[in-house]
Short mmCIF file of C-alpha atoms in Angstrom, two decimals:
data_model
loop_
_atom_site.label_atom_id
_atom_site.label_comp_id
_atom_site.label_asym_id
_atom_site.label_seq_id
_atom_site.Cartn_x
_atom_site.Cartn_y
_atom_site.Cartn_z
CA MET A 205 0.00 0.00 0.00
CA HIS A 206 2.76 2.37 1.07
CA ASP A 207 4.91 1.59 -2.00
CA ASP A 208 1.91 1.81 -4.33
CA LEU A 209 0.94 5.25 -2.94
CA ILE A 210 4.47 6.60 -3.35
CA ALA A 211 4.65 5.17 -6.89
CA ARG A 212 1.36 6.85 -7.87
CA ALA A 213 2.52 10.15 -6.39
CA ARG A 214 5.81 9.95 -8.31
CA ALA A 215 4.02 9.12 -11.57
CA TRP A 216 1.69 12.10 -11.09
CA GLN A 217 4.63 14.35 -10.22
CA THR A 218 6.48 13.39 -13.39
CA GLU A 219 3.56 14.57 -15.55
CA ASP A 220 2.66 17.68 -13.54
CA PRO A 221 3.28 20.82 -15.69
CA ASP A 222 3.26 23.17 -12.68
CA PRO A 223 6.57 23.63 -10.81
CA GLU A 224 4.73 24.71 -7.64
CA THR A 225 2.63 21.58 -7.26
CA ARG A 226 5.53 19.37 -8.43
CA ASP A 227 7.60 20.82 -5.60
CA GLU A 228 4.72 20.36 -3.15
CA LEU A 229 4.49 16.66 -4.04
CA ALA A 230 8.27 16.22 -3.88
CA LYS A 231 8.26 17.50 -0.28
CA LEU A 232 5.38 15.20 0.73
CA ILE A 233 7.11 12.18 -0.85
CA GLU A 234 10.44 13.06 0.75
CA ALA A 235 8.79 13.51 4.17
CA GLY A 236 6.93 10.21 3.72
CA ASP A 237 3.71 12.02 4.70
CA LEU A 238 1.38 9.11 3.98
CA THR A 239 -1.67 10.75 5.60
CA GLU A 240 -1.47 13.78 3.33
CA LEU A 241 -0.53 11.73 0.26
CA SER A 242 -3.44 9.32 0.74
CA ALA A 243 -5.82 12.30 1.10
CA ARG A 244 -4.61 13.59 -2.27
CA PHE A 245 -4.57 10.20 -4.02
CA SER A 246 -7.66 8.53 -2.50
CA GLY A 247 -9.55 9.06 -5.78
CA THR A 248 -10.12 11.89 -8.24
CA LEU A 249 -12.08 15.14 -7.90
CA GLN A 250 -15.48 14.20 -9.28
CA PHE A 251 -16.75 16.14 -12.28
CA GLY A 252 -20.46 16.78 -11.77
CA THR A 253 -23.20 19.28 -12.62
CA ALA A 254 -21.26 21.98 -10.74
CA GLY A 255 -18.18 21.03 -12.84
CA LEU A 256 -15.19 20.81 -10.51
CA ARG A 257 -14.56 22.59 -7.24
CA GLY A 258 -11.99 21.90 -4.56
CA GLU A 259 -8.95 22.95 -2.62
CA LEU A 260 -5.84 24.02 -4.57
CA GLY A 261 -2.89 21.66 -4.29
CA ALA A 262 -1.08 18.71 -5.87
CA GLY A 263 -2.72 15.39 -6.71
CA PRO A 264 -5.94 14.12 -8.30
CA MET A 265 -8.12 15.08 -5.30
CA ARG A 266 -7.11 18.76 -5.52
CA MET A 267 -7.59 21.59 -8.02
CA ASN A 268 -4.41 22.00 -10.08
CA ARG A 269 -3.22 22.32 -13.66
CA SER A 270 -3.05 18.54 -14.22
CA VAL A 271 -6.68 18.09 -13.14
CA VAL A 272 -7.79 21.08 -15.24
CA ILE A 273 -5.97 19.85 -18.36
CA ARG A 274 -7.73 16.48 -18.01
CA ALA A 275 -11.10 18.21 -17.52
CA ALA A 276 -10.56 20.39 -20.60
CA ALA A 277 -9.53 17.37 -22.68
CA GLY A 278 -12.64 15.49 -21.50
CA LEU A 279 -14.86 18.42 -22.46
CA ALA A 280 -13.17 18.69 -25.88
CA ALA A 281 -13.72 14.94 -26.51
CA TYR A 282 -17.37 15.29 -25.47
CA LEU A 283 -17.89 18.19 -27.90
CA LYS A 284 -16.26 16.21 -30.73
CA HIS A 285 -18.50 13.21 -30.07
CA HIS A 286 -21.50 15.53 -30.26
CA GLY A 287 -20.57 16.83 -33.72
CA GLN A 288 -19.03 20.11 -32.57
CA ALA A 289 -15.40 19.37 -33.41
CA THR A 290 -14.66 22.81 -34.86
CA GLY A 291 -16.90 25.00 -32.69
CA THR A 292 -15.90 27.94 -30.51
CA VAL A 293 -15.26 27.51 -26.78
CA VAL A 294 -15.20 30.74 -24.78
CA ILE A 295 -13.22 30.84 -21.53
CA GLY A 296 -13.60 33.24 -18.61
CA TYR A 297 -11.88 33.37 -15.23
CA ASP A 298 -11.95 35.17 -11.90
CA ALA A 299 -9.03 36.60 -9.88
CA ARG A 300 -8.38 33.61 -7.60
CA HIS A 301 -5.02 31.90 -7.26
CA LYS A 302 -4.26 29.91 -10.45
CA SER A 303 -7.42 31.05 -12.31
CA ALA A 304 -5.45 32.67 -15.17
CA ASP A 305 -3.26 29.53 -15.46
CA PHE A 306 -6.30 27.23 -15.60
CA ALA A 307 -7.91 29.45 -18.26
CA ARG A 308 -4.74 29.41 -20.39
CA ASP A 309 -4.41 25.62 -20.05
CA THR A 310 -8.04 25.22 -21.15
CA ALA A 311 -7.44 27.44 -24.19
CA ALA A 312 -4.35 25.39 -25.11
CA VAL A 313 -6.20 22.07 -24.80
CA MET A 314 -9.17 23.30 -26.89
CA THR A 315 -6.80 24.64 -29.56
CA GLY A 316 -4.86 21.37 -29.58
CA ALA A 317 -8.13 19.46 -30.03
CA GLY A 318 -9.03 21.50 -33.13
CA LEU A 319 -11.67 23.70 -31.49
CA LYS A 320 -11.54 27.49 -31.64
CA ALA A 321 -10.69 28.87 -28.19
CA VAL A 322 -11.40 32.48 -27.22
CA VAL A 323 -10.50 33.89 -23.81
CA LEU A 324 -12.04 36.91 -22.09
CA PRO A 325 -9.54 39.79 -21.82
CA ARG A 326 -9.03 39.74 -18.01
CA PRO A 327 -10.78 38.51 -14.84
CA LEU A 328 -14.48 39.39 -15.31
CA PRO A 329 -17.82 38.49 -13.70
CA THR A 330 -19.18 35.01 -14.45
CA PRO A 331 -22.33 36.47 -16.10
CA VAL A 332 -20.14 38.11 -18.76
CA LEU A 333 -18.91 34.62 -19.70
CA ALA A 334 -22.48 33.24 -19.70
CA PHE A 335 -23.51 36.13 -21.98
CA ALA A 336 -20.49 35.66 -24.27
CA ILE A 337 -21.39 32.03 -25.06
CA ARG A 338 -24.65 32.93 -26.82
CA HIS A 339 -23.39 36.28 -28.12
CA LEU A 340 -20.48 34.56 -29.92
CA GLY A 341 -22.46 31.45 -30.93
CA ALA A 342 -20.05 29.23 -28.99
CA VAL A 343 -20.63 25.49 -28.53
CA ALA A 344 -19.46 25.64 -24.91
CA GLY A 345 -18.07 27.93 -22.25
CA VAL A 346 -15.81 27.47 -19.26
CA GLU A 347 -15.60 29.77 -16.23
CA VAL A 348 -12.67 29.24 -13.87
CA THR A 349 -14.07 30.27 -10.48
CA ALA A 350 -14.84 28.98 -7.01
CA SER A 351 -17.47 31.71 -6.58
CA HIS A 352 -17.82 32.44 -2.85
CA ASN A 353 -15.75 29.49 -1.53
CA PRO A 354 -12.79 30.00 0.86
CA PRO A 355 -9.54 31.47 -0.59
CA ARG A 356 -7.81 28.07 -0.80
CA ASP A 357 -10.39 26.75 -3.33
CA ASN A 358 -10.84 27.05 -7.06
CA GLY A 359 -13.29 25.58 -9.52
CA TYR A 360 -14.24 24.89 -13.12
CA LYS A 361 -17.78 25.58 -14.32
CA VAL A 362 -18.93 24.27 -17.72
CA TYR A 363 -21.70 25.65 -19.92
CA LEU A 364 -22.99 24.28 -23.21
CA GLY A 365 -23.97 26.30 -26.28
CA ASP A 366 -27.40 27.30 -24.95
CA GLY A 367 -25.57 29.40 -22.37
CA SER A 368 -26.78 27.28 -19.42
CA GLN A 369 -24.64 25.22 -17.07
CA ILE A 370 -24.51 21.49 -17.76
CA VAL A 371 -27.13 19.08 -16.39
CA PRO A 372 -27.33 15.27 -16.56
CA PRO A 373 -26.53 13.33 -18.65
CA ALA A 374 -23.89 15.74 -20.06
CA ASP A 375 -21.99 15.80 -16.73
CA ALA A 376 -21.65 12.01 -16.63
CA GLU A 377 -20.64 11.86 -20.31
CA ILE A 378 -17.94 14.51 -19.80
CA ALA A 379 -16.77 12.72 -16.62
CA ALA A 380 -16.43 9.46 -18.62
CA GLU A 381 -14.31 11.25 -21.25
CA ILE A 382 -12.07 12.68 -18.49
CA GLN A 383 -11.74 9.19 -16.98
CA ALA A 384 -10.66 7.81 -20.36
CA ILE A 385 -7.56 10.04 -20.49
CA THR A 386 -4.61 7.88 -19.49
CA GLY A 387 -1.92 10.55 -19.28
CA LEU A 388 -1.22 14.21 -20.00
CA HIS A 389 1.30 13.25 -22.70
CA GLU A 390 -1.64 12.33 -24.97
CA VAL A 391 -3.22 15.79 -24.65
CA PRO A 392 -1.82 18.23 -27.27
CA ARG A 393 -1.24 21.69 -25.76
CA PRO A 394 0.19 24.20 -28.24
CA ASP A 395 1.71 27.46 -26.94
CA THR A 396 -0.38 29.68 -29.23
CA GLY A 397 -3.41 29.57 -31.51
CA TRP A 398 -6.23 30.87 -29.31
CA GLU A 399 -7.66 34.37 -29.36
CA THR A 400 -7.73 36.77 -26.42
CA LEU A 401 -10.76 38.98 -26.86
CA ASP A 402 -10.81 42.77 -26.59
CA ASP A 403 -13.60 44.61 -24.76
CA THR A 404 -16.18 44.20 -27.57
CA VAL A 405 -18.01 41.35 -25.81
CA LEU A 406 -17.96 43.18 -22.47
CA ASP A 407 -19.35 46.28 -24.19
CA ALA A 408 -22.14 44.19 -25.74
CA TYR A 409 -22.95 42.76 -22.29
CA LEU A 410 -23.02 46.26 -20.76
CA ALA A 411 -25.28 47.50 -23.59
CA ARG A 412 -27.76 44.76 -22.63
CA THR A 413 -27.75 45.66 -18.93
CA ASP A 414 -29.75 48.81 -19.78
CA ALA A 415 -32.56 46.59 -21.07
CA VAL A 416 -33.42 45.31 -17.58
CA LEU A 417 -34.53 48.81 -16.53
CA SER A 418 -37.70 50.65 -17.44
CA PRO A 419 -36.71 53.52 -19.81
CA THR A 420 -38.65 56.07 -17.75
CA SER A 421 -37.79 54.90 -14.23
CA PRO A 422 -36.23 57.24 -11.65
CA ARG A 423 -32.51 56.64 -10.97
CA THR A 424 -32.10 58.40 -7.62
CA ALA A 425 -31.24 55.71 -5.05
CA ARG A 426 -27.80 56.12 -3.47
CA THR A 427 -25.82 52.96 -2.83
CA VAL A 428 -22.80 51.60 -0.98
CA TYR A 429 -21.15 48.76 -2.92
CA THR A 430 -18.75 45.98 -2.00
CA ALA A 431 -17.13 43.64 -4.52
CA MET A 432 -16.03 41.34 -1.64
CA HIS A 433 -12.43 41.29 -3.00
CA GLY A 434 -13.76 39.90 -6.29
CA VAL A 435 -14.07 40.95 -9.92
CA GLY A 436 -17.40 42.83 -9.88
CA LYS A 437 -16.37 46.43 -9.31
CA ASP A 438 -15.44 47.73 -12.78
CA THR A 439 -18.35 46.04 -14.55
CA LEU A 440 -20.89 47.14 -11.94
CA LEU A 441 -19.63 50.73 -11.91
CA ALA A 442 -19.80 50.84 -15.72
CA ALA A 443 -23.37 49.46 -15.68
CA PHE A 444 -24.48 51.97 -13.02
CA ALA A 445 -22.89 54.86 -14.93
CA ARG A 446 -24.62 53.83 -18.19
CA ALA A 447 -27.94 53.60 -16.33
CA GLY A 448 -27.53 57.06 -14.82
CA PHE A 449 -27.61 56.02 -11.17
CA PRO A 450 -25.49 57.99 -8.66
CA ALA A 451 -22.00 56.44 -8.53
CA PRO A 452 -21.95 53.87 -5.71
CA THR A 453 -19.76 54.59 -2.68
CA LEU A 454 -17.18 51.79 -2.64
CA VAL A 455 -16.16 49.74 0.38
CA THR A 456 -12.53 50.53 -0.43
CA GLU A 457 -11.01 47.71 1.66
CA GLN A 458 -12.88 45.15 -0.48
CA ALA A 459 -13.10 46.96 -3.83
CA ASP A 460 -10.19 45.37 -5.73
CA PRO A 461 -9.56 41.71 -6.52
CA ASP A 462 -7.50 39.91 -3.87
CA PRO A 463 -7.32 36.10 -3.99
CA ASP A 464 -6.51 35.97 -0.26
CA PHE A 465 -9.80 37.71 0.72
CA PRO A 466 -8.04 39.31 3.71
CA THR A 467 -11.05 41.00 5.38
CA VAL A 468 -13.49 38.06 5.42
CA ALA A 469 -13.45 34.49 6.75
CA PHE A 470 -15.68 33.38 3.85
CA PRO A 471 -16.17 35.77 0.88
CA ASN A 472 -19.93 35.22 0.81
CA PRO A 473 -22.30 38.07 1.73
CA GLU A 474 -24.49 35.54 3.58
CA GLU A 475 -21.71 34.56 6.01
CA PRO A 476 -21.51 36.24 9.44
CA GLY A 477 -19.17 39.25 9.41
CA ALA A 478 -18.78 39.42 5.62
CA MET A 479 -20.88 42.61 5.40
CA ASP A 480 -19.42 44.39 8.46
CA LEU A 481 -17.24 46.77 6.43
CA ALA A 482 -20.17 47.59 4.14
CA PHE A 483 -22.33 48.38 7.17
CA ALA A 484 -19.55 50.61 8.56
CA THR A 485 -19.33 52.51 5.24
CA ALA A 486 -23.12 52.88 5.19
CA ARG A 487 -23.15 54.32 8.71
CA GLU A 488 -20.75 57.02 7.47
CA THR A 489 -22.57 57.84 4.21
CA ASP A 490 -26.26 57.02 4.90
CA PRO A 491 -27.19 55.54 1.47
CA ASP A 492 -30.63 54.20 0.50
CA LEU A 493 -29.25 50.71 -0.08
CA ILE A 494 -26.15 48.52 0.27
CA ILE A 495 -25.31 46.27 -2.68
CA ALA A 496 -22.82 43.39 -2.47
CA ASN A 497 -21.58 40.94 -5.06
CA ASP A 498 -19.84 37.69 -4.30
CA PRO A 499 -16.31 37.34 -5.74
CA ASP A 500 -17.36 36.27 -9.26
CA ALA A 501 -20.32 38.70 -9.21
CA ASP A 502 -23.01 36.22 -10.19
CA ARG A 503 -24.76 36.72 -6.84
CA CYS A 504 -26.18 39.96 -5.48
CA ALA A 505 -26.97 40.83 -1.87
CA ALA A 506 -28.87 43.88 -0.65
CA ALA A 507 -29.01 45.44 2.80
CA VAL A 508 -31.37 48.12 4.12
CA LYS A 509 -31.73 50.34 7.15
CA ASP A 510 -34.15 48.73 9.58
CA GLY A 511 -34.80 51.07 12.48
CA GLY A 512 -31.38 52.44 13.35
CA ALA A 513 -29.33 49.47 12.14
CA TRP A 514 -28.46 47.95 8.77
CA ARG A 515 -29.57 44.44 7.95
CA MET A 516 -29.08 42.07 5.07
CA LEU A 517 -32.21 41.15 3.19
CA ARG A 518 -32.62 37.42 2.75
CA GLY A 519 -32.36 36.09 -0.78
CA ASP A 520 -36.04 35.21 -0.59
CA GLU A 521 -36.91 38.80 0.35
CA VAL A 522 -34.97 40.25 -2.60
CA GLY A 523 -36.43 37.52 -4.86
CA SER A 524 -39.97 38.54 -3.91
CA LEU A 525 -39.25 42.28 -4.17
CA LEU A 526 -37.86 41.92 -7.70
CA ALA A 527 -40.86 39.77 -8.69
CA ALA A 528 -43.31 42.36 -7.36
CA HIS A 529 -41.39 45.11 -9.18
CA LEU A 530 -41.51 43.22 -12.50
CA VAL A 531 -45.24 42.49 -12.05
CA ARG A 532 -45.89 46.18 -11.44
CA ARG A 533 -43.97 46.96 -14.63
CA GLY A 534 -46.31 44.62 -16.52
CA VAL A 535 -43.84 41.95 -17.65
CA THR A 536 -45.11 38.67 -19.10
CA GLY A 537 -43.52 35.21 -19.14
CA VAL A 538 -42.77 32.44 -16.69
CA PHE A 539 -41.59 33.11 -13.12
CA ALA A 540 -39.43 30.26 -11.78
CA GLU A 541 -37.50 29.33 -8.65
CA SER A 542 -35.92 26.28 -7.05
CA ILE A 543 -37.72 24.10 -4.50
CA VAL A 544 -35.64 25.54 -1.63
CA SER A 545 -36.81 29.11 -2.27
CA SER A 546 -39.85 30.83 -0.75
CA SER A 547 -43.30 29.82 -1.97
CA LEU A 548 -44.21 33.53 -2.00
CA LEU A 549 -43.03 33.78 -5.63
CA GLY A 550 -45.76 31.31 -6.61
CA ARG A 551 -48.38 33.42 -4.82
CA ILE A 552 -47.19 36.62 -6.55
CA ALA A 553 -47.21 34.92 -9.97
CA GLU A 554 -50.65 33.37 -9.40
CA LYS A 555 -52.23 36.70 -8.43
CA ALA A 556 -50.67 38.33 -11.53
CA HIS A 557 -51.96 35.43 -13.72
CA LEU A 558 -48.38 34.57 -14.73
CA PRO A 559 -47.15 30.99 -15.25
CA TYR A 560 -44.91 29.65 -12.46
CA GLU A 561 -42.46 26.74 -12.30
CA GLU A 562 -40.47 25.04 -9.52
CA THR A 563 -37.15 23.35 -10.33
CA LEU A 564 -34.35 21.51 -8.57
CA THR A 565 -31.72 23.72 -6.93
CA GLY A 566 -29.28 25.54 -9.16
CA PHE A 567 -29.53 27.89 -12.10
CA LYS A 568 -28.62 25.03 -14.40
CA TRP A 569 -32.29 24.01 -13.88
CA ILE A 570 -33.95 27.43 -13.46
CA ALA A 571 -32.36 28.78 -16.67
CA ARG A 572 -33.81 25.88 -18.68
CA VAL A 573 -37.46 26.68 -17.90
CA ASP A 574 -39.33 27.29 -21.17
CA GLY A 575 -40.44 30.89 -21.59
CA LEU A 576 -38.52 32.06 -18.51
CA ARG A 577 -38.90 35.78 -17.76
CA TYR A 578 -37.59 35.86 -14.19
CA GLY A 579 -35.93 33.25 -12.00
CA TYR A 580 -34.35 33.35 -8.58
CA GLU A 581 -32.86 31.17 -5.88
CA GLU A 582 -32.65 31.94 -2.17
CA ALA A 583 -28.82 31.82 -2.22
CA LEU A 584 -28.74 35.40 -3.62
CA GLY A 585 -29.05 34.37 -7.27
CA TYR A 586 -31.32 36.26 -9.68
CA CYS A 587 -31.84 35.90 -13.43
CA VAL A 588 -33.53 39.11 -14.60
CA ASP A 589 -32.49 39.05 -18.28
CA PRO A 590 -32.78 35.40 -19.39
CA ASP A 591 -32.50 36.29 -23.08
CA GLY A 592 -29.05 37.80 -22.42
CA VAL A 593 -27.69 35.69 -19.54
CA ARG A 594 -29.13 32.24 -18.85
CA ASP A 595 -27.66 32.15 -15.39
CA LYS A 596 -27.73 34.19 -12.23
CA ASP A 597 -26.31 37.67 -12.74
CA GLY A 598 -25.29 39.89 -9.83
CA ILE A 599 -24.77 42.96 -12.03
CA THR A 600 -28.22 43.19 -13.64
CA ALA A 601 -29.87 42.15 -10.35
CA ALA A 602 -28.07 45.06 -8.64
CA LEU A 603 -29.43 47.44 -11.30
CA LEU A 604 -32.99 46.16 -10.87
CA ILE A 605 -33.06 46.31 -7.05
CA THR A 606 -31.59 49.85 -7.22
CA GLU A 607 -34.28 50.84 -9.72
CA LEU A 608 -36.94 49.50 -7.34
CA ALA A 609 -35.38 51.41 -4.42
CA SER A 610 -35.47 54.56 -6.60
CA VAL A 611 -39.15 54.07 -7.50
CA LEU A 612 -40.06 53.60 -3.84
CA LYS A 613 -37.88 56.54 -2.78
CA GLU A 614 -39.85 58.83 -5.12
CA GLU A 615 -43.03 57.60 -3.38
CA GLY A 616 -41.55 58.27 0.07
CA ARG A 617 -41.37 54.52 0.73
CA THR A 618 -38.69 51.84 1.23
CA LEU A 619 -38.05 48.22 0.32
CA LEU A 620 -39.23 47.25 3.82
CA ASP A 621 -42.57 48.99 3.21
CA LEU A 622 -43.06 46.90 0.07
CA LEU A 623 -42.16 43.71 1.97
CA ASP A 624 -44.85 44.60 4.53
CA ASP A 625 -47.40 45.10 1.72
CA LEU A 626 -46.52 41.68 0.25
CA ALA A 627 -46.96 40.03 3.67
CA VAL A 628 -50.42 41.57 4.13
CA GLU A 629 -51.43 40.63 0.58
CA HIS A 630 -50.10 37.04 0.47
CA GLY A 631 -49.36 36.09 4.10
CA LEU A 632 -46.05 36.51 5.90
CA HIS A 633 -43.59 34.08 4.30
CA ALA A 634 -40.68 33.79 6.75
CA THR A 635 -37.68 31.70 5.73
CA ASP A 636 -34.55 30.54 7.51
CA GLN A 637 -31.80 28.01 7.04
CA LEU A 638 -30.18 25.40 9.24
CA SER A 639 -26.75 24.90 7.70
CA VAL A 640 -24.26 22.42 9.18
CA ARG A 641 -20.65 22.61 7.92
CA VAL A 642 -18.71 19.36 8.46
CA GLU A 643 -15.12 18.16 8.23
CA ASP A 644 -16.24 14.57 7.65
CA LEU A 645 -18.74 14.05 4.82
CA SER A 646 -20.01 10.82 6.42
CA VAL A 647 -21.78 13.01 9.02
CA ILE A 648 -24.03 14.30 6.21
CA ALA A 649 -24.71 10.80 4.87
CA ASP A 650 -25.57 9.60 8.39
CA ALA A 651 -28.01 12.48 8.93
CA MET A 652 -29.75 11.85 5.60
CA ARG A 653 -30.00 8.13 6.37
CA ARG A 654 -31.40 8.82 9.84
CA LEU A 655 -34.07 11.15 8.41
CA ARG A 656 -34.99 8.58 5.72
CA GLU A 657 -35.28 5.72 8.20
CA HIS A 658 -37.14 7.75 10.84
CA PRO A 659 -38.89 10.67 9.12
CA PRO A 660 -40.29 13.20 11.60
CA THR A 661 -44.09 13.07 12.07
CA GLU A 662 -44.20 16.59 13.49
CA LEU A 663 -41.89 19.63 13.80
CA ALA A 664 -42.57 22.56 16.16
CA GLY A 665 -45.85 20.85 17.04
CA LEU A 666 -47.02 21.08 13.41
CA PRO A 667 -48.00 17.75 11.84
CA VAL A 668 -46.00 16.61 8.79
CA THR A 669 -48.76 16.10 6.22
CA LYS A 670 -46.42 14.87 3.47
CA ALA A 671 -42.85 13.47 3.54
CA GLU A 672 -41.14 13.11 0.15
CA ASP A 673 -37.82 11.41 -0.61
CA LEU A 674 -36.69 13.33 -3.69
CA THR A 675 -34.26 10.60 -4.77
CA GLN A 676 -37.37 9.04 -6.32
CA GLY A 677 -38.17 12.23 -8.27
CA THR A 678 -41.74 13.58 -8.47
CA ASP A 679 -44.19 14.12 -11.32
CA LYS A 680 -42.49 17.51 -11.91
CA LEU A 681 -38.91 17.02 -10.67
CA PRO A 682 -36.09 14.69 -11.72
CA PRO A 683 -34.47 12.65 -8.90
CA THR A 684 -32.12 14.46 -6.50
CA ASP A 685 -30.61 13.72 -3.10
CA GLY A 686 -33.09 15.58 -0.92
CA LEU A 687 -36.05 15.33 1.45
CA ARG A 688 -39.12 17.55 1.52
CA TYR A 689 -41.60 17.81 4.38
CA THR A 690 -44.90 19.64 3.99
CA LEU A 691 -46.40 20.77 7.29
CA THR A 692 -49.54 22.70 8.18
CA GLY A 693 -48.37 26.27 7.49
CA ALA A 694 -44.72 25.36 6.93
CA ARG A 695 -42.27 23.57 4.63
CA VAL A 696 -38.82 22.02 5.10
CA VAL A 697 -36.32 20.85 2.44
CA VAL A 698 -33.11 19.02 3.45
CA ARG A 699 -30.23 18.44 1.04
CA PRO A 700 -26.43 18.10 0.96
CA SER A 701 -24.76 21.15 -0.65
CA GLY A 702 -23.50 20.58 -4.18
CA THR A 703 -20.44 22.81 -3.76
CA GLU A 704 -19.42 22.80 -0.08
CA PRO A 705 -19.16 20.25 2.78
CA LYS A 706 -22.51 21.31 4.25
CA LEU A 707 -25.91 19.86 5.02
CA LYS A 708 -28.52 22.49 4.24
CA CYS A 709 -32.05 22.61 5.61
CA TYR A 710 -34.39 25.24 4.15
CA LEU A 711 -37.30 26.25 6.36
CA GLU A 712 -40.39 28.30 5.54
CA VAL A 713 -43.31 29.31 7.74
CA VAL A 714 -46.41 31.06 6.34
CA VAL A 715 -48.53 33.11 8.75
CA PRO A 716 -51.76 34.78 7.56
CA VAL A 717 -51.82 38.56 8.22
CA ALA A 718 -55.10 40.46 8.54
CA ASP A 719 -53.65 43.96 8.11
CA HIS A 720 -50.49 46.01 8.69
CA SER A 721 -51.17 46.29 12.43
CA ALA A 722 -50.99 42.48 12.74
CA LEU A 723 -47.47 42.26 11.26
CA PRO A 724 -45.44 42.46 14.53
CA THR A 725 -47.43 39.59 16.08
CA ALA A 726 -47.14 37.51 12.88
CA ARG A 727 -43.36 38.11 12.75
CA ALA A 728 -42.93 37.07 16.39
CA GLN A 729 -44.96 33.93 15.75
CA ALA A 730 -42.97 33.07 12.61
CA THR A 731 -39.62 33.61 14.39
CA ARG A 732 -40.71 31.35 17.25
CA THR A 733 -41.96 28.60 14.92
CA LEU A 734 -38.79 28.69 12.78
CA ALA A 735 -36.63 28.34 15.93
CA GLU A 736 -38.72 25.37 17.09
CA ILE A 737 -38.53 23.69 13.66
CA LYS A 738 -34.73 24.12 13.71
CA ARG A 739 -34.52 22.56 17.16
CA ASP A 740 -36.73 19.56 16.30
CA LEU A 741 -35.09 19.01 12.90
CA SER A 742 -31.60 19.07 14.46
CA ALA A 743 -32.69 16.39 16.91
CA ALA A 744 -34.27 14.27 14.15
CA ALA A 745 -31.09 14.52 12.03
CA GLY A 746 -28.90 13.59 15.00
CA PHE A 747 -27.00 16.87 15.38
#
């Protein structure tokens, strides 16, 4: 076992094109660090519907140039087998460690395989890449990003020619092609032959961002903006300037790309502490709204003044606000969301006589809904221009929420006032999440097994009227690893995260509200019920 492990590590090291990871492996081999070596060689990073994502480092279980070259070669083989041997593949990347290297390797592999590779000019938001695929008529796109993961991670997101992220069976077919690659020596990687784009595609994307706004809307809301050390700033500022909004006040400590994300533990606006600097800037400048992007700017967070303090709006709150705004503007088309998002969207769509669809989690599913006009997911993802970007887009979402804040400002109202109106009209839809981060993935498997074997019959004293194991699929949903409980006046969905070592439980409580004066009581009741559901669900899952 020991000799076999060392032999595999040496073989990998011989092929590794990156001096840094070669050196890293050499030190582990020399030190005889079998624990670390077996962690890196216990298998291979699995290519799935989220593409690849993992910690940077040497070996097949880490993100590195060897793994990326194999992934690119697998994708190229898949495209060839699907009759797209000479098509264009467009490649984008963020500002994380190794992102530019992984993008260049991908371009070299595509060129070597006979495809036409084009690379975005510099680190840019993921939605620019999603836009570029359809704008350029590409057969596929690759974005090198780990989105809002910790600094030590990177990832590899694959889109096909429709501009949407891959779904089954494409993921399994690409994974099989990657598996079939025996060694890097068989993957041609020329030094030149791909094209690095100028700003024409970015300009075309920015020209489209105007289309999400109403031509006659007010543009008066003042914002504070944080890019969370990512790549959003320049694109967002350009979009806001084109739209005629006041220039956002930047959170300067987080404005420029920094792959070490020095001011945040996790560069995700949802994580505790991530918005502290934005709140501090807002206390100094008193804007109408705080806007935050995650590092690759496909997500958008908003925060508002609530009493004397600033608070983040939940993704479900922003999702409902944008829906109400679009309804008021008279849009037509399908409204869609994932099963873990608030059921309020369905109520808003129904009252407006608009079609509504529920999908599995992820924009790879939401973006594929026929006739989509607006889609959102509670994890701060919003698709407000599906004809331009078939994915979540934190830039256009920021424009739309700022337009709504401007409209309300002109009426002497706020986003919170509109949320109150929605609660009175449709019932108070309060959502929360129980999210358990683990070191050992078996903890998640154990919890899911426990819930399957002993499903709860009641939570917070509310009877479970329906318990669904989503691995079986439903009449409307393909199979997925998840559980859904319908309760009287509440709903719970439990699923392992697709991108992080987390078990996620999505809770929603709906409380009828007679009028505005009943809101405080309804909120207190919802908060209490959510806390009790969390407690009972934790016990049922064995946490």
